[in-house]
XYZ file of C-alpha atoms in Angstrom:
275
model
C 12.897 106.151 69.354
C 13.124 109.596 67.740
C 13.338 111.378 71.083
C 16.503 109.451 71.955
C 18.412 110.474 68.831
C 21.644 112.233 69.769
C 21.300 111.443 73.451
C 23.747 109.486 75.596
C 23.387 105.879 76.709
C 25.753 103.836 78.845
C 25.831 100.091 78.173
C 27.885 97.989 80.575
C 29.391 94.728 79.392
C 29.219 95.923 75.792
C 32.022 93.819 74.330
C 30.057 90.635 73.639
C 26.641 89.004 73.695
C 23.647 90.982 74.865
C 25.638 94.130 75.592
C 27.143 94.273 72.105
C 23.751 93.684 70.493
C 22.122 96.399 72.614
C 24.926 98.870 71.887
C 24.609 98.244 68.152
C 20.819 98.674 68.221
C 21.033 101.975 70.094
C 23.632 103.305 67.642
C 21.326 102.259 64.795
C 18.672 104.481 66.372
C 20.992 107.477 66.522
C 22.151 107.389 70.123
C 25.607 108.245 71.387
C 26.544 105.032 73.205
C 29.333 104.641 75.734
C 30.082 100.922 75.770
C 32.236 99.727 78.625
C 34.039 96.487 79.432
C 37.294 95.357 81.017
C 38.715 94.931 77.503
C 37.644 97.254 74.701
C 39.175 95.529 71.667
C 35.852 94.011 70.607
C 33.980 97.255 71.312
C 36.438 99.154 69.130
C 35.808 96.643 66.339
C 32.048 97.008 66.786
C 32.370 100.803 66.740
C 34.213 100.608 63.421
C 31.516 98.307 62.018
C 28.790 100.732 63.082
C 30.621 103.613 61.440
C 31.187 101.658 58.222
C 27.513 100.715 58.141
C 26.583 104.392 58.256
C 24.532 104.182 61.432
C 23.417 107.638 62.630
C 24.715 107.160 66.168
C 28.178 106.674 67.632
C 29.735 103.962 69.805
C 32.414 105.149 72.216
C 34.510 102.357 73.790
C 35.490 102.819 77.439
C 37.673 100.487 79.481
C 36.250 99.914 82.944
C 36.493 97.156 85.529
C 33.028 97.202 87.073
C 34.243 95.409 90.190
C 36.242 98.552 91.017
C 34.147 101.492 92.249
C 36.869 104.028 91.514
C 36.925 102.998 87.873
C 33.140 103.320 87.666
C 33.252 106.797 89.182
C 36.056 107.812 86.807
C 33.974 106.582 83.878
C 30.978 108.692 84.890
C 33.265 111.680 85.390
C 34.670 111.217 81.880
C 31.171 110.900 80.420
C 30.207 114.150 82.160
C 33.261 115.947 80.812
C 33.006 114.674 77.249
C 29.275 114.136 76.764
C 27.533 116.143 79.529
C 26.068 113.057 81.187
C 23.967 109.903 80.881
C 20.347 109.865 79.692
C 19.933 106.087 79.510
C 21.768 103.517 81.619
C 21.691 99.857 80.570
C 23.056 97.733 83.426
C 23.852 94.663 81.363
C 27.157 93.336 82.706
C 26.822 90.188 84.756
C 28.607 86.936 85.405
C 28.240 83.570 87.084
C 30.729 81.358 88.858
C 30.023 77.655 89.548
C 30.145 78.042 93.322
C 27.452 76.059 95.222
C 26.182 77.253 98.579
C 27.617 74.275 100.483
C 31.059 74.169 98.907
C 31.590 77.350 96.906
C 34.611 79.597 97.168
C 34.113 82.944 98.877
C 36.113 84.665 96.135
C 33.638 83.487 93.501
C 30.660 84.641 95.563
C 32.281 88.026 96.120
C 33.011 88.454 92.407
C 29.351 87.840 91.581
C 28.228 90.307 94.263
C 30.674 92.953 93.019
C 29.570 92.798 89.370
C 25.947 91.647 89.548
C 24.856 93.720 92.545
C 27.329 96.426 93.559
C 28.168 97.602 90.029
C 24.470 97.770 89.151
C 23.814 99.818 92.295
C 26.729 102.196 91.752
C 25.956 102.745 88.062
C 22.298 103.322 88.908
C 23.145 105.905 91.556
C 25.609 107.741 89.338
C 23.269 107.669 86.337
C 20.421 109.111 88.397
C 22.645 111.848 89.831
C 23.816 112.681 86.295
C 20.211 113.035 85.161
C 19.169 115.007 88.229
C 21.915 117.624 87.989
C 20.962 118.311 84.345
C 17.216 118.339 85.048
C 16.681 115.278 82.851
C 13.173 114.085 83.713
C 12.681 111.454 81.009
C 15.762 109.297 81.522
C 15.629 105.519 81.734
C 17.532 102.929 83.764
C 17.232 99.373 82.445
C 18.559 96.373 84.349
C 19.218 93.260 82.289
C 18.249 90.586 84.771
C 17.407 86.881 84.397
C 14.555 84.490 85.030
C 16.934 83.203 87.712
C 16.000 86.384 89.536
C 12.416 85.169 89.828
C 12.790 81.400 90.225
C 15.490 79.182 91.756
C 16.340 76.269 89.474
C 17.532 72.927 90.928
C 21.157 73.371 89.854
C 23.573 74.019 92.699
C 26.153 75.766 90.512
C 23.791 78.682 89.870
C 22.179 79.095 93.299
C 24.417 81.971 94.395
C 24.130 83.545 90.956
C 20.355 83.317 91.327
C 20.605 85.136 94.655
C 22.394 88.035 92.959
C 19.683 88.177 90.298
C 16.950 88.200 92.947
C 18.839 91.223 94.288
C 18.540 92.905 90.881
C 14.783 92.284 90.958
C 14.548 93.930 94.381
C 16.871 96.779 93.397
C 14.763 97.600 90.349
C 11.519 97.696 92.320
C 13.168 99.719 95.085
C 14.531 102.132 92.479
C 11.080 102.544 90.985
C 9.657 103.389 94.411
C 12.414 105.912 95.147
C 11.937 107.562 91.761
C 8.245 108.016 92.572
C 9.156 109.522 95.937
C 11.537 111.898 94.146
C 8.611 112.951 91.915
C 10.566 112.348 88.738
C 9.459 110.737 85.494
C 12.750 108.872 85.121
C 11.792 105.254 84.500
C 13.211 101.940 85.731
C 12.763 98.605 83.979
C 13.914 95.062 84.634
C 14.180 92.742 81.608
C 14.433 89.075 82.599
C 15.145 86.603 79.802
C 15.391 82.863 79.867
C 18.534 81.349 78.403
C 20.197 83.550 75.773
C 22.645 82.035 73.298
C 25.843 83.870 74.222
C 29.141 82.798 75.751
C 27.589 82.781 79.233
C 27.420 78.985 79.689
C 30.973 78.556 78.398
C 32.246 80.959 81.046
C 30.172 79.264 83.743
C 31.416 75.804 82.735
C 34.850 76.879 81.542
C 36.347 73.509 82.502
C 33.637 71.544 80.720
C 32.934 72.981 77.236
C 30.855 69.943 76.268
C 28.474 70.635 79.141
C 28.288 74.287 78.113
C 27.491 73.384 74.511
C 24.860 70.892 75.664
C 23.149 73.669 77.617
C 22.371 75.548 74.414
C 21.537 72.409 72.438
C 19.004 71.101 74.952
C 16.498 73.924 74.492
C 15.627 76.660 72.051
C 17.335 79.839 73.209
C 16.854 83.538 72.734
C 19.354 85.414 70.596
C 21.209 88.499 71.798
C 19.326 90.462 69.140
C 16.039 89.501 70.799
C 17.220 91.231 73.945
C 18.285 94.281 71.948
C 14.798 94.434 70.443
C 13.319 94.215 73.936
C 15.409 97.203 75.046
C 14.274 99.211 72.017
C 10.665 98.269 72.773
C 10.993 99.465 76.377
C 12.674 102.736 75.385
C 10.024 103.321 72.715
C 7.137 103.209 75.195
C 5.271 106.537 75.567
C 6.653 108.758 78.360
C 3.602 108.114 80.555
C 3.999 104.310 80.389
C 6.147 102.449 82.902
C 7.260 99.003 81.735
C 8.246 97.656 85.098
C 9.161 94.039 84.436
C 9.471 92.244 81.125
C 9.882 88.484 80.867
C 10.873 86.921 77.540
C 9.923 83.335 76.711
C 10.439 81.290 73.566
C 7.422 80.325 71.490
C 8.277 76.654 72.034
C 8.225 76.925 75.775
C 11.369 78.504 77.145
C 12.338 81.840 75.604
C 10.516 84.000 73.115
C 12.200 87.087 71.739
C 10.724 90.330 70.612
C 10.081 90.877 66.954
C 11.748 93.758 65.183
C 8.766 95.936 65.971
C 8.902 94.855 69.591
C 5.326 94.930 70.718
C 3.678 91.714 69.661
C 6.029 89.176 71.163
C 7.272 91.111 74.166
C 5.353 90.251 77.287
C 5.510 93.358 79.463
C 4.547 92.290 82.940
C 3.560 94.983 85.395
C 2.815 97.718 82.897
C 1.830 100.763 84.885
C 0.624 104.258 84.176
C 2.111 107.649 84.880
C 4.879 107.615 87.474
């Protein structure tokens, strides 16, 4: 991770869960991290904790509603003005609404499309353009996806969500192909975990907290820190190695996280050579 010290990373959805864990890990490795969310109170608290802990990097909170393109563009403009641009983009923000295909509300579907698909696409485009205009040839775009983007589970409340995650899978592969065509060594990676113990299920089942709690109790889950370790593992790969898709499964059958060193427990599927 030495080559990333002092460089700029954007982490979307950095206020809680996976995003907060990833932001903290990058700051621990000396990166300048712009963490964005609709509310920055928790990011500000995390930034203070990182500073108190003496981490070599910095966490910069930024308020941004990712369902609003103008706010995303303003954020990238501010990053350019204050920090020159983005070297690493972690598209982590995502959400689910319990809206089945046969009876779901259009508003819920649209919200999932806006955050899970459109925001990822816009942030990816702007991050690439930021790298290109500064002749950054070793940047990295990482999409935090889900195993729901590779398999449709028999639960109607997540079928539309799964469709948005399949889109992330396709977007990542399409991005990788376009980066090759552009003859750049900027890398693209999709990390797809099983269930991670965050507040995700409680937001999905916000009217049924017992059901949400049961979701996490029924199986052994990944921790947010496991995902942060996976991101560090991917960023630590040699410049000539492309980690295209990484699936994380637990040692007892559902989700297994990466160890602190990353390599041994992280199953990097589709590991390619030089771009």
